[in-house]
Amino acid sequence: MSTSSDAAKQLQDKLEITKLHILDARADLKSYHFESLDDSTSGEGALSDPAIVASDVAAQILFLRKLKFQYLEQNAKDKYVKTIVSDDAPLITAASNEQIRLRNEEKKRNLKEEKLKLLEKQQDVRTLAPLVEEDYQKARSLTSLGTSLSAKILDAKLALTRLRQAHPQPRLTIATATATLDEQVIQMQALDDELQSSEKQMEETKQKIKAEMREVERLRAVEKEGIAELEHVGKEGGDEDPRLGKLYDWLQAALTAQRSLLSLESSRAESENELRLTYKIVSPFSKMPKELVLTLLFVPNTRQLASASARLDGVELDLGDMIYAPVQANDILTLVWSVYACVKEREARSVDL
């Protein structure tokens, strides 16, 4: 009996010396540094594939199951050996086996429940993973948007600060700008109404001028006929013809009407060969009439027209080629009428502008 007990003690000593306890292996696994592994042999590129990762995990689970089985086997052997070699070995009865069976069944039931919970958790993870990924992408995009908006806000604040420095008080506000715009709209409407009334008055004035010019042409024809008749009567009857007085009165009336139509104020001979005619240019858009002075120069001791000049309110007018043809033709009426019409047209054009 002593020999068997010595053998059992020796076996127990050997088992303790060999360090077969799985707890020591677990502690070594936790304390092991995996950072020292070579990157070339770690298969980091391969682990990026989900299929490879799944197969690797399955292999590790199988290995851990085998390791767990070996641990349970060795633990059972250890307990069995200790029970055999021990002097006070516990008494194993059917009741103790039944208790162990019940505890094992309870542990199995708990394990099964935990496995079901784990499966539910895994299913929840598979269901929520796409949603979490979507929320993550949204959060990431919102974060980048917030960053860009923050940069834009800083740029806007900097630009606003520069504008405030460049444009000190008082600054134009929206209210003052709106009020100024309303005033300008009212002024534009008033100016538009004034322009329309001015255009209407100008059109009426043009019609009046055309009617007066037709009357002037008619009076010119009448004047020419009267002069011709006067010359004819003078040649036939002499200076004592009684019709001369009536013709003279008629001629004076015609000249007065012509002067009133052409606004002729005065005609004065400055010298033997210079005649100065003064006209009043009346514009419906001007309160004060303007004075037109037309100077006619003749060849001395003749009635041949040499040149002509005009001044409007003391300002010399550039007549250009307008007087060339009448001067060459010695047509005083055409010259006077052309200058007068030109000045009236310039006045009307300046009003339009």
mmCIF file of C-alpha atoms in Angstrom:
data_model
loop_
_atom_site.group_PDB
_atom_site.id
_atom_site.type_symbol
_atom_site.label_atom_id
_atom_site.label_comp_id
_atom_site.label_asym_id
_atom_site.label_seq_id
_atom_site.Cartn_x
_atom_site.Cartn_y
_atom_site.Cartn_z
ATOM 1 C CA MET A 1 0.000 0.000 0.000
ATOM 2 C CA SER A 2 2.846 2.354 0.773
ATOM 3 C CA THR A 3 4.398 1.632 -2.598
ATOM 4 C CA SER A 4 1.250 2.687 -4.471
ATOM 5 C CA SER A 5 0.963 5.825 -2.390
ATOM 6 C CA ASP A 6 4.574 6.739 -3.110
ATOM 7 C CA ALA A 7 3.964 6.258 -6.820
ATOM 8 C CA ALA A 8 0.895 8.472 -6.673
ATOM 9 C CA LYS A 9 2.822 11.199 -4.880
ATOM 10 C CA GLN A 10 5.579 11.020 -7.455
ATOM 11 C CA LEU A 11 3.001 11.323 -10.264
ATOM 12 C CA GLN A 12 1.429 14.319 -8.556
ATOM 13 C CA ASP A 13 4.822 15.974 -8.175
ATOM 14 C CA LYS A 14 5.546 15.413 -11.873
ATOM 15 C CA LEU A 15 2.178 16.909 -12.868
ATOM 16 C CA GLU A 16 2.815 20.015 -10.775
ATOM 17 C CA ILE A 17 6.344 20.363 -12.192
ATOM 18 C CA THR A 18 5.161 20.046 -15.843
ATOM 19 C CA LYS A 19 2.816 23.116 -15.538
ATOM 20 C CA LEU A 20 -0.165 21.784 -17.398
ATOM 21 C CA HIS A 21 -2.595 24.327 -15.895
ATOM 22 C CA ILE A 22 -4.640 26.178 -18.504
ATOM 23 C CA LEU A 23 -4.832 29.262 -16.275
ATOM 24 C CA ASP A 24 -1.118 29.857 -16.721
ATOM 25 C CA ALA A 25 -1.608 29.625 -20.479
ATOM 26 C CA ARG A 26 -4.422 32.198 -20.279
ATOM 27 C CA ALA A 27 -2.199 34.577 -18.313
ATOM 28 C CA ASP A 28 0.578 34.158 -20.864
ATOM 29 C CA LEU A 29 -1.860 34.825 -23.678
ATOM 30 C CA LYS A 30 -3.031 38.057 -22.068
ATOM 31 C CA SER A 31 0.516 39.249 -21.348
ATOM 32 C CA TYR A 32 1.842 38.400 -24.807
ATOM 33 C CA HIS A 33 2.839 41.417 -27.008
ATOM 34 C CA PHE A 34 1.542 40.984 -30.521
ATOM 35 C CA GLU A 35 3.091 44.290 -31.707
ATOM 36 C CA SER A 36 6.418 42.550 -32.125
ATOM 37 C CA LEU A 37 5.075 40.363 -34.936
ATOM 38 C CA ASP A 38 6.404 41.019 -38.422
ATOM 39 C CA ASP A 39 3.971 42.909 -40.644
ATOM 40 C CA SER A 40 4.968 40.835 -43.661
ATOM 41 C CA THR A 41 3.836 37.606 -41.972
ATOM 42 C CA SER A 42 0.762 39.002 -40.210
ATOM 43 C CA GLY A 43 -1.350 38.965 -43.326
ATOM 44 C CA GLU A 44 -2.774 42.446 -42.809
ATOM 45 C CA GLY A 45 -3.662 42.743 -46.466
ATOM 46 C CA ALA A 46 -5.436 39.366 -46.386
ATOM 47 C CA LEU A 47 -7.406 40.252 -43.229
ATOM 48 C CA SER A 48 -9.062 43.103 -45.099
ATOM 49 C CA ASP A 49 -11.185 40.515 -46.924
ATOM 50 C CA PRO A 50 -14.302 39.574 -44.855
ATOM 51 C CA ALA A 51 -14.326 35.981 -46.211
ATOM 52 C CA ILE A 52 -10.731 35.393 -45.127
ATOM 53 C CA VAL A 53 -11.434 36.958 -41.735
ATOM 54 C CA ALA A 54 -14.497 34.681 -41.296
ATOM 55 C CA SER A 55 -12.485 31.534 -42.142
ATOM 56 C CA ASP A 56 -9.696 32.648 -39.810
ATOM 57 C CA VAL A 57 -12.166 33.224 -36.972
ATOM 58 C CA ALA A 58 -13.755 29.781 -37.583
ATOM 59 C CA ALA A 59 -10.330 28.118 -37.419
ATOM 60 C CA GLN A 60 -9.515 29.916 -34.177
ATOM 61 C CA ILE A 61 -12.867 28.894 -32.673
ATOM 62 C CA LEU A 62 -12.180 25.254 -33.616
ATOM 63 C CA PHE A 63 -8.731 25.431 -32.078
ATOM 64 C CA LEU A 64 -10.109 26.960 -28.866
ATOM 65 C CA ARG A 65 -12.746 24.217 -28.643
ATOM 66 C CA LYS A 66 -10.055 21.535 -28.950
ATOM 67 C CA LEU A 67 -7.987 23.356 -26.367
ATOM 68 C CA LYS A 68 -10.988 23.557 -24.046
ATOM 69 C CA PHE A 69 -11.632 19.833 -24.486
ATOM 70 C CA GLN A 70 -8.018 19.018 -23.698
ATOM 71 C CA TYR A 71 -8.197 21.245 -20.643
ATOM 72 C CA LEU A 72 -11.323 19.527 -19.368
ATOM 73 C CA GLU A 73 -9.772 16.149 -20.062
ATOM 74 C CA GLN A 74 -6.571 16.977 -18.213
ATOM 75 C CA ASN A 75 -8.510 18.556 -15.375
ATOM 76 C CA ALA A 76 -10.683 15.448 -15.037
ATOM 77 C CA LYS A 77 -7.611 13.212 -15.063
ATOM 78 C CA ASP A 78 -5.985 15.385 -12.430
ATOM 79 C CA LYS A 79 -9.015 15.185 -10.182
ATOM 80 C CA TYR A 80 -9.284 11.455 -10.783
ATOM 81 C CA VAL A 81 -5.652 10.880 -9.866
ATOM 82 C CA LYS A 82 -5.959 13.061 -6.774
ATOM 83 C CA THR A 83 -9.031 11.174 -5.746
ATOM 84 C CA ILE A 84 -7.323 7.793 -6.154
ATOM 85 C CA VAL A 85 -4.103 8.646 -4.356
ATOM 86 C CA SER A 86 -5.704 10.624 -1.577
ATOM 87 C CA ASP A 87 -6.090 8.938 1.804
ATOM 88 C CA ASP A 88 -9.354 10.695 2.615
ATOM 89 C CA ALA A 89 -11.021 10.307 -0.769
ATOM 90 C CA PRO A 90 -14.536 11.725 -0.941
ATOM 91 C CA LEU A 91 -17.334 9.263 -1.095
ATOM 92 C CA ILE A 92 -19.044 9.327 -4.493
ATOM 93 C CA THR A 93 -22.662 8.325 -4.312
ATOM 94 C CA ALA A 94 -25.649 8.414 -6.636
ATOM 95 C CA ALA A 95 -26.964 11.531 -4.898
ATOM 96 C CA SER A 96 -23.728 13.444 -5.521
ATOM 97 C CA ASN A 97 -23.777 12.353 -9.169
ATOM 98 C CA GLU A 98 -27.376 13.537 -9.435
ATOM 99 C CA GLN A 99 -26.434 16.906 -7.970
ATOM 100 C CA ILE A 100 -23.563 17.199 -10.433
ATOM 101 C CA ARG A 101 -25.899 16.288 -13.275
ATOM 102 C CA LEU A 102 -28.455 18.884 -12.196
ATOM 103 C CA ARG A 103 -25.767 21.534 -11.943
ATOM 104 C CA ASN A 104 -24.492 20.616 -15.374
ATOM 105 C CA GLU A 105 -27.988 20.776 -16.829
ATOM 106 C CA GLU A 106 -28.494 24.186 -15.208
ATOM 107 C CA LYS A 107 -25.209 25.371 -16.663
ATOM 108 C CA LYS A 108 -26.154 23.988 -20.078
ATOM 109 C CA ARG A 109 -29.504 25.735 -19.934
ATOM 110 C CA ASN A 110 -27.847 29.002 -18.954
ATOM 111 C CA LEU A 111 -25.277 28.506 -21.688
ATOM 112 C CA LYS A 112 -28.022 27.872 -24.219
ATOM 113 C CA GLU A 113 -29.829 31.059 -23.140
ATOM 114 C CA GLU A 114 -26.619 33.022 -23.362
ATOM 115 C CA LYS A 115 -25.992 31.600 -26.829
ATOM 116 C CA LEU A 116 -29.500 32.633 -27.920
ATOM 117 C CA LYS A 117 -28.906 36.127 -26.550
ATOM 118 C CA LEU A 118 -25.583 36.197 -28.346
ATOM 119 C CA LEU A 119 -27.273 35.179 -31.602
ATOM 120 C CA GLU A 120 -29.869 37.919 -31.111
ATOM 121 C CA LYS A 121 -27.111 40.417 -30.494
ATOM 122 C CA GLN A 122 -25.297 39.269 -33.607
ATOM 123 C CA GLN A 123 -28.504 39.586 -35.644
ATOM 124 C CA ASP A 124 -29.067 43.060 -34.237
ATOM 125 C CA VAL A 125 -25.506 43.983 -35.133
ATOM 126 C CA ARG A 126 -26.010 42.732 -38.712
ATOM 127 C CA THR A 127 -29.259 44.708 -38.962
ATOM 128 C CA LEU A 128 -27.956 47.897 -37.400
ATOM 129 C CA ALA A 129 -24.534 47.872 -39.059
ATOM 130 C CA PRO A 130 -25.784 49.370 -42.397
ATOM 131 C CA LEU A 131 -27.828 51.963 -40.516
ATOM 132 C CA VAL A 132 -24.852 52.873 -38.361
ATOM 133 C CA GLU A 133 -22.711 53.112 -41.497
ATOM 134 C CA GLU A 134 -25.268 55.377 -43.134
ATOM 135 C CA ASP A 135 -25.478 57.569 -40.026
ATOM 136 C CA TYR A 136 -21.703 57.653 -39.894
ATOM 137 C CA GLN A 137 -21.479 58.796 -43.500
ATOM 138 C CA LYS A 138 -24.112 61.469 -42.814
ATOM 139 C CA ALA A 139 -22.268 62.618 -39.714
ATOM 140 C CA ARG A 140 -19.024 62.673 -41.673
ATOM 141 C CA SER A 141 -20.561 64.740 -44.480
ATOM 142 C CA LEU A 142 -22.166 67.087 -41.945
ATOM 143 C CA THR A 143 -18.834 67.443 -40.192
ATOM 144 C CA SER A 144 -17.072 68.363 -43.430
ATOM 145 C CA LEU A 145 -19.933 70.735 -44.275
ATOM 146 C CA GLY A 146 -19.680 72.326 -40.848
ATOM 147 C CA THR A 147 -15.928 72.750 -41.299
ATOM 148 C CA SER A 148 -16.361 74.390 -44.705
ATOM 149 C CA LEU A 149 -19.160 76.623 -43.378
ATOM 150 C CA SER A 150 -16.983 77.664 -40.447
ATOM 151 C CA ALA A 151 -14.230 78.635 -42.868
ATOM 152 C CA LYS A 152 -16.727 80.571 -44.988
ATOM 153 C CA ILE A 153 -18.089 82.333 -41.898
ATOM 154 C CA LEU A 154 -14.576 83.376 -40.905
ATOM 155 C CA ASP A 155 -13.915 84.653 -44.453
ATOM 156 C CA ALA A 156 -17.217 86.574 -44.425
ATOM 157 C CA LYS A 157 -16.390 88.121 -41.049
ATOM 158 C CA LEU A 158 -12.964 89.150 -42.344
ATOM 159 C CA ALA A 159 -14.496 90.645 -45.507
ATOM 160 C CA LEU A 160 -17.112 92.463 -43.406
ATOM 161 C CA THR A 161 -14.380 93.871 -41.157
ATOM 162 C CA ARG A 162 -12.471 95.117 -44.200
ATOM 163 C CA LEU A 163 -15.616 96.723 -45.620
ATOM 164 C CA ARG A 164 -16.288 98.466 -42.326
ATOM 165 C CA GLN A 165 -12.740 99.779 -42.253
ATOM 166 C CA ALA A 166 -12.958 100.911 -45.885
ATOM 167 C CA HIS A 167 -16.394 102.538 -45.399
ATOM 168 C CA PRO A 168 -16.634 104.286 -42.021
ATOM 169 C CA GLN A 169 -19.799 105.786 -40.530
ATOM 170 C CA PRO A 170 -22.298 106.938 -41.698
ATOM 171 C CA ARG A 171 -22.996 103.910 -43.887
ATOM 172 C CA LEU A 172 -25.786 103.417 -46.360
ATOM 173 C CA THR A 173 -28.397 101.132 -44.844
ATOM 174 C CA ILE A 174 -31.205 99.238 -46.525
ATOM 175 C CA ALA A 175 -33.810 101.660 -45.153
ATOM 176 C CA THR A 176 -31.996 104.764 -46.438
ATOM 177 C CA ALA A 177 -31.293 103.084 -49.783
ATOM 178 C CA THR A 178 -34.974 102.167 -50.138
ATOM 179 C CA ALA A 179 -36.027 105.735 -49.269
ATOM 180 C CA THR A 180 -33.532 107.162 -51.784
ATOM 181 C CA LEU A 181 -34.815 104.762 -54.430
ATOM 182 C CA ASP A 182 -38.424 105.814 -53.774
ATOM 183 C CA GLU A 183 -37.443 109.479 -54.089
ATOM 184 C CA GLN A 184 -35.600 108.815 -57.337
ATOM 185 C CA VAL A 185 -38.604 106.901 -58.722
ATOM 186 C CA ILE A 186 -40.858 109.864 -57.903
ATOM 187 C CA GLN A 187 -38.373 112.284 -59.505
ATOM 188 C CA MET A 188 -38.125 110.107 -62.625
ATOM 189 C CA GLN A 189 -41.905 109.994 -62.909
ATOM 190 C CA ALA A 190 -42.089 113.790 -62.573
ATOM 191 C CA LEU A 191 -39.324 114.223 -65.154
ATOM 192 C CA ASP A 192 -41.068 111.777 -67.469
ATOM 193 C CA ASP A 193 -44.298 113.762 -67.196
ATOM 194 C CA GLU A 194 -42.391 116.985 -67.803
ATOM 195 C CA LEU A 195 -40.672 115.443 -70.832
ATOM 196 C CA GLN A 196 -43.990 114.337 -72.310
ATOM 197 C CA SER A 197 -45.499 117.804 -71.787
ATOM 198 C CA SER A 198 -42.381 119.392 -73.311
ATOM 199 C CA GLU A 199 -42.575 117.111 -76.336
ATOM 200 C CA LYS A 200 -46.248 117.981 -76.734
ATOM 201 C CA GLN A 201 -45.515 121.723 -76.503
ATOM 202 C CA MET A 202 -42.623 121.362 -78.924
ATOM 203 C CA GLU A 203 -44.858 119.588 -81.427
ATOM 204 C CA GLU A 204 -47.450 122.336 -81.108
ATOM 205 C CA THR A 205 -44.733 124.980 -81.541
ATOM 206 C CA LYS A 206 -43.438 123.238 -84.670
ATOM 207 C CA GLN A 207 -46.931 123.258 -86.134
ATOM 208 C CA LYS A 208 -47.275 126.970 -85.333
ATOM 209 C CA ILE A 209 -43.878 127.725 -86.897
ATOM 210 C CA LYS A 210 -44.859 125.823 -90.045
ATOM 211 C CA ALA A 211 -48.108 127.781 -90.256
ATOM 212 C CA GLU A 212 -46.255 131.095 -89.721
ATOM 213 C CA MET A 213 -43.669 130.185 -92.363
ATOM 214 C CA ARG A 214 -46.444 129.459 -94.857
ATOM 215 C CA GLU A 215 -47.900 132.863 -94.024
ATOM 216 C CA VAL A 216 -44.466 134.474 -94.506
ATOM 217 C CA GLU A 217 -44.089 132.855 -97.910
ATOM 218 C CA ARG A 218 -47.529 134.096 -98.879
ATOM 219 C CA LEU A 219 -46.659 137.630 -97.724
ATOM 220 C CA ARG A 220 -43.397 137.479 -99.664
ATOM 221 C CA ALA A 221 -45.292 136.685 -102.829
ATOM 222 C CA VAL A 222 -47.732 139.508 -102.080
ATOM 223 C CA GLU A 223 -44.830 141.854 -101.394
ATOM 224 C CA LYS A 224 -43.144 141.021 -104.663
ATOM 225 C CA GLU A 225 -46.401 141.610 -106.521
ATOM 226 C CA GLY A 226 -46.861 144.958 -104.719
ATOM 227 C CA ILE A 227 -43.307 146.081 -105.508
ATOM 228 C CA ALA A 228 -43.745 145.127 -109.156
ATOM 229 C CA GLU A 229 -47.056 146.962 -109.354
ATOM 230 C CA LEU A 230 -45.517 150.009 -107.644
ATOM 231 C CA GLU A 231 -42.684 150.150 -110.133
ATOM 232 C CA HIS A 232 -45.142 149.786 -112.988
ATOM 233 C CA VAL A 233 -47.371 152.554 -111.633
ATOM 234 C CA GLY A 234 -44.364 154.820 -111.048
ATOM 235 C CA LYS A 235 -43.209 154.420 -114.586
ATOM 236 C CA GLU A 236 -46.644 155.087 -116.061
ATOM 237 C CA GLY A 237 -48.087 157.836 -113.895
ATOM 238 C CA GLY A 238 -45.088 159.580 -112.341
ATOM 239 C CA ASP A 239 -44.697 160.614 -108.716
ATOM 240 C CA GLU A 240 -48.049 162.370 -108.511
ATOM 241 C CA ASP A 241 -50.133 159.240 -109.028
ATOM 242 C CA PRO A 242 -52.741 159.074 -106.183
ATOM 243 C CA ARG A 243 -52.417 155.298 -105.980
ATOM 244 C CA LEU A 244 -48.904 155.635 -104.622
ATOM 245 C CA GLY A 245 -50.164 156.594 -101.168
ATOM 246 C CA LYS A 246 -52.380 153.550 -100.878
ATOM 247 C CA LEU A 247 -49.619 151.298 -102.137
ATOM 248 C CA TYR A 248 -47.217 152.893 -99.665
ATOM 249 C CA ASP A 249 -49.603 152.298 -96.768
ATOM 250 C CA TRP A 250 -50.192 148.758 -97.904
ATOM 251 C CA LEU A 251 -46.462 148.153 -98.203
ATOM 252 C CA GLN A 252 -45.849 149.537 -94.716
ATOM 253 C CA ALA A 253 -48.565 147.262 -93.295
ATOM 254 C CA ALA A 254 -47.063 144.281 -95.109
ATOM 255 C CA LEU A 255 -43.606 145.124 -93.775
ATOM 256 C CA THR A 256 -45.021 145.484 -90.246
ATOM 257 C CA ALA A 257 -46.747 142.091 -90.518
ATOM 258 C CA GLN A 258 -43.558 140.515 -91.832
ATOM 259 C CA ARG A 259 -41.562 142.024 -88.990
ATOM 260 C CA SER A 260 -44.039 140.711 -86.445
ATOM 261 C CA LEU A 261 -43.964 137.244 -87.997
ATOM 262 C CA LEU A 262 -40.167 137.117 -88.162
ATOM 263 C CA SER A 263 -39.777 138.942 -84.782
ATOM 264 C CA LEU A 264 -37.745 141.697 -86.444
ATOM 265 C CA GLU A 265 -37.035 144.308 -83.781
ATOM 266 C CA SER A 266 -34.981 146.812 -85.744
ATOM 267 C CA SER A 267 -33.028 147.359 -88.934
ATOM 268 C CA ARG A 268 -30.222 149.902 -88.943
ATOM 269 C CA ALA A 269 -27.577 150.982 -91.443
ATOM 270 C CA GLU A 270 -24.280 151.148 -89.555
ATOM 271 C CA SER A 271 -22.444 152.521 -92.610
ATOM 272 C CA GLU A 272 -22.878 152.977 -96.349
ATOM 273 C CA ASN A 273 -22.256 149.269 -97.034
ATOM 274 C CA GLU A 274 -23.383 147.611 -93.716
ATOM 275 C CA LEU A 275 -26.924 146.735 -92.646
ATOM 276 C CA ARG A 276 -27.689 145.321 -89.200
ATOM 277 C CA LEU A 277 -30.958 143.427 -88.571
ATOM 278 C CA THR A 278 -32.046 142.551 -85.012
ATOM 279 C CA TYR A 279 -34.488 139.689 -84.333
ATOM 280 C CA LYS A 280 -36.024 138.312 -81.151
ATOM 281 C CA ILE A 281 -35.973 134.507 -80.936
ATOM 282 C CA VAL A 282 -38.840 133.477 -78.665
ATOM 283 C CA SER A 283 -38.836 129.887 -77.349
ATOM 284 C CA PRO A 284 -41.824 128.345 -75.493
ATOM 285 C CA PHE A 285 -39.338 126.690 -73.129
ATOM 286 C CA SER A 286 -37.451 129.866 -72.224
ATOM 287 C CA LYS A 287 -38.750 132.812 -70.249
ATOM 288 C CA MET A 288 -36.440 135.436 -71.807
ATOM 289 C CA PRO A 289 -36.238 135.835 -75.617
ATOM 290 C CA LYS A 290 -32.824 135.679 -77.244
ATOM 291 C CA GLU A 291 -31.457 138.437 -79.499
ATOM 292 C CA LEU A 292 -30.245 137.507 -82.974
ATOM 293 C CA VAL A 293 -28.151 140.185 -84.751
ATOM 294 C CA LEU A 294 -27.619 139.579 -88.462
ATOM 295 C CA THR A 295 -25.006 141.806 -90.133
ATOM 296 C CA LEU A 296 -25.056 142.171 -93.952
ATOM 297 C CA LEU A 297 -22.019 143.653 -95.759
ATOM 298 C CA PHE A 298 -22.336 145.006 -99.351
ATOM 299 C CA VAL A 299 -19.819 145.916 -101.948
ATOM 300 C CA PRO A 300 -19.319 149.750 -101.635
ATOM 301 C CA ASN A 301 -21.514 151.907 -103.904
ATOM 302 C CA THR A 302 -23.432 148.809 -105.114
ATOM 303 C CA ARG A 303 -26.271 146.567 -103.987
ATOM 304 C CA GLN A 304 -24.144 143.416 -104.328
ATOM 305 C CA LEU A 305 -23.998 141.336 -101.108
ATOM 306 C CA ALA A 306 -20.410 140.656 -100.056
ATOM 307 C CA SER A 307 -20.688 138.640 -96.773
ATOM 308 C CA ALA A 308 -22.852 138.091 -93.724
ATOM 309 C CA SER A 309 -22.402 137.228 -90.029
ATOM 310 C CA ALA A 310 -24.707 136.459 -87.112
ATOM 311 C CA ARG A 311 -24.500 136.725 -83.307
ATOM 312 C CA LEU A 312 -26.925 135.127 -80.818
ATOM 313 C CA ASP A 313 -26.905 136.894 -77.428
ATOM 314 C CA GLY A 314 -23.409 138.184 -78.199
ATOM 315 C CA VAL A 315 -22.054 134.774 -79.243
ATOM 316 C CA GLU A 316 -20.717 134.484 -82.803
ATOM 317 C CA LEU A 317 -22.487 131.790 -84.839
ATOM 318 C CA ASP A 318 -20.690 129.555 -87.313
ATOM 319 C CA LEU A 319 -22.836 129.824 -90.445
ATOM 320 C CA GLY A 320 -20.493 127.675 -92.542
ATOM 321 C CA ASP A 321 -21.605 126.981 -96.131
ATOM 322 C CA MET A 322 -25.141 128.151 -95.404
ATOM 323 C CA ILE A 323 -24.473 131.699 -96.642
ATOM 324 C CA TYR A 324 -22.237 130.802 -99.574
ATOM 325 C CA ALA A 325 -24.969 130.216 -102.166
ATOM 326 C CA PRO A 326 -27.189 133.202 -101.172
ATOM 327 C CA VAL A 327 -24.167 135.541 -101.168
ATOM 328 C CA GLN A 328 -23.113 134.378 -104.628
ATOM 329 C CA ALA A 329 -26.688 134.752 -105.908
ATOM 330 C CA ASN A 330 -27.170 138.081 -104.078
ATOM 331 C CA ASP A 331 -30.383 136.624 -102.579
ATOM 332 C CA ILE A 332 -30.871 138.553 -99.321
ATOM 333 C CA LEU A 333 -34.298 137.091 -98.529
ATOM 334 C CA THR A 334 -33.046 133.507 -98.822
ATOM 335 C CA LEU A 335 -30.022 134.364 -96.663
ATOM 336 C CA VAL A 336 -32.104 135.963 -93.909
ATOM 337 C CA TRP A 337 -34.658 133.178 -93.969
ATOM 338 C CA SER A 338 -31.973 130.428 -93.874
ATOM 339 C CA VAL A 339 -30.159 131.972 -90.899
ATOM 340 C CA TYR A 340 -33.403 132.567 -89.012
ATOM 341 C CA ALA A 341 -34.647 129.010 -89.627
ATOM 342 C CA CYS A 342 -31.250 127.554 -88.649
ATOM 343 C CA VAL A 343 -31.240 129.412 -85.312
ATOM 344 C CA LYS A 344 -34.809 128.311 -84.567
ATOM 345 C CA GLU A 345 -33.904 124.700 -85.344
ATOM 346 C CA ARG A 346 -30.836 124.848 -83.065
ATOM 347 C CA GLU A 347 -32.956 126.194 -80.228
ATOM 348 C CA ALA A 348 -35.498 123.402 -80.650
ATOM 349 C CA ARG A 349 -32.707 120.792 -80.752
ATOM 350 C CA SER A 350 -31.112 122.127 -77.563
ATOM 351 C CA VAL A 351 -34.517 121.854 -75.843
ATOM 352 C CA ASP A 352 -34.800 118.196 -76.949
ATOM 353 C CA LEU A 353 -31.398 117.436 -75.513
#
